[in-house]
């Protein structure tokens, strides 16, 4: 199914590219960013280095209007971020879109192919340096271990906008799945896993309201996703299935010189077999963040954020982990962040930030934590990144 | 301190002044308003006949309105983000903040859902571009609309706020 969707996506993009005529409009945008990361006693980026340059991001996208209603768009991206994601190039999205305006109140669109997750505040642009509030997003919601699975899906997505006198409602529903390669399997599952991990499907829904005044927005979203694991010969793990369900609330308030953003979630994880025959686990975790941005001048922005995450709401101190011989701090991660953003020229930006962490619950691999590389409950991390973006 | 007295003659003179002022005001309501040199105005290609309101303008200037009713693609033309007239237009007329507009554009461009806006360095360039590009819409200050660039054969349509056709 996943491979088929990838083929379909490639076919669609090739087909519509052939249909391009001189009268249609194409725009190309891109970005490149390089940074350095300091972290001590942590496997988040690279456990062997205190300072590393494994913070490279580059992307190129094309959006092509084929007619009044039909559009095609695609983006390729290259990432090198140490243990955060699987390094290398990938197709972030590639889809065919139909957009229409029904009347002055109703507007809609549908995408088929590999489409981006539009359901959370930063989900659609978490891979684009100049669009993020910080280099490292709040891990409670934007867990880097799930980056490729969460950022896009192969399938279909539909959006409907309805305007009323007080503002506008936006509803999005999407269905599909994401390919999981070997590197992602190791990060999500464990380096000892040699079988085949796949996301069978993911169904998402979100609804947002933006008032006429435009000074705030509020949204709610739901996610239901199924995974399956197929054992390989000499595998440490066995056949099994997992289900992930998320309920999120999203809110933002906009003032002239500052902005307040918050997202909170409850996440249920159900595991059956996989770890061992007969294994069953059903836990609910929660988390969220509160973030303030202060626009000192058009060029300078300060950011402050608190982020909370507990893997299991019935075991917030990690006592169950400790009973199994693992440090309890792998069951939570709370983070305070201070950051600064400087746009010193058109298309150029410097991001600098510092993170103070308590706990290691959002480090990969989650199923088999790396205790040797993460010996302390408290740890810190600093990042600096230079970004350039352009439109041709 | 003596009390202020208003003699009859003075009262009649005052009423007369109010009447004349009222007449002047009535005239002022029907007479064309002088162009405010700092007033941002929407300019769009002659072929666009779409009625506009603030909600629709927000959609257009955030890349969320792709096609005009006549089938032409909506081509949004803006000044650079640092230009003071851009901030003035966004805040005073769209009633949004520059960072909000930018965030929505970036979100749409980098998820493949909008073509990027055309950024031009000055208002004369916007007038020239809009006048010769079907589907183009932009904004300029009142001062720019009195000084058309050389070579513009088809003047763009210009609307003060509130916009309506």
PDB file of C-alpha atoms in Angstrom, chain A residues 13 15 17 121 128 166 179 204 220 222 245 270 276 281 283 285 287 289 293 304 329 366:
ATOM      1  CA  UNK A  13       3.791  14.488 -10.476  1.00  0.00           C
ATOM      2  CA  UNK A  15       2.074  13.327 -15.498  1.00  0.00           C
ATOM      3  CA  UNK A  17       4.703  18.023 -15.236  1.00  0.00           C
ATOM      4  CA  UNK A 121      -0.018  24.786  14.559  1.00  0.00           C
ATOM      5  CA  UNK A 128      11.245  24.787   7.250  1.00  0.00           C
ATOM      6  CA  UNK A 166     -18.073  36.532  13.251  1.00  0.00           C
ATOM      7  CA  UNK A 179       6.462   4.781   4.725  1.00  0.00           C
ATOM      8  CA  UNK A 204      -6.833  12.763  11.241  1.00  0.00           C
ATOM      9  CA  UNK A 220      -9.155  20.895  18.114  1.00  0.00           C
ATOM     10  CA  UNK A 222      -7.883  14.062  16.557  1.00  0.00           C
ATOM     11  CA  UNK A 245      -4.554   7.950  19.386  1.00  0.00           C
ATOM     12  CA  UNK A 270      -1.722   0.448  22.780  1.00  0.00           C
ATOM     13  CA  UNK A 276       7.136 -10.550  23.399  1.00  0.00           C
ATOM     14  CA  UNK A 281       0.194  -2.435  27.182  1.00  0.00           C
ATOM     15  CA  UNK A 283      -1.124   3.680  28.527  1.00  0.00           C
ATOM     16  CA  UNK A 285       0.335  10.104  28.275  1.00  0.00           C
ATOM     17  CA  UNK A 287       1.769  16.995  27.498  1.00  0.00           C
ATOM     18  CA  UNK A 289       3.495  23.769  25.908  1.00  0.00           C
ATOM     19  CA  UNK A 293       7.105  35.474  21.400  1.00  0.00           C
ATOM     20  CA  UNK A 304      10.270  31.849  25.896  1.00  0.00           C
ATOM     21  CA  UNK A 329      13.473   9.937  34.089  1.00  0.00           C
ATOM     22  CA  UNK A 366      11.785   4.960  23.273  1.00  0.00           C
TER      23      UNK A 366
END
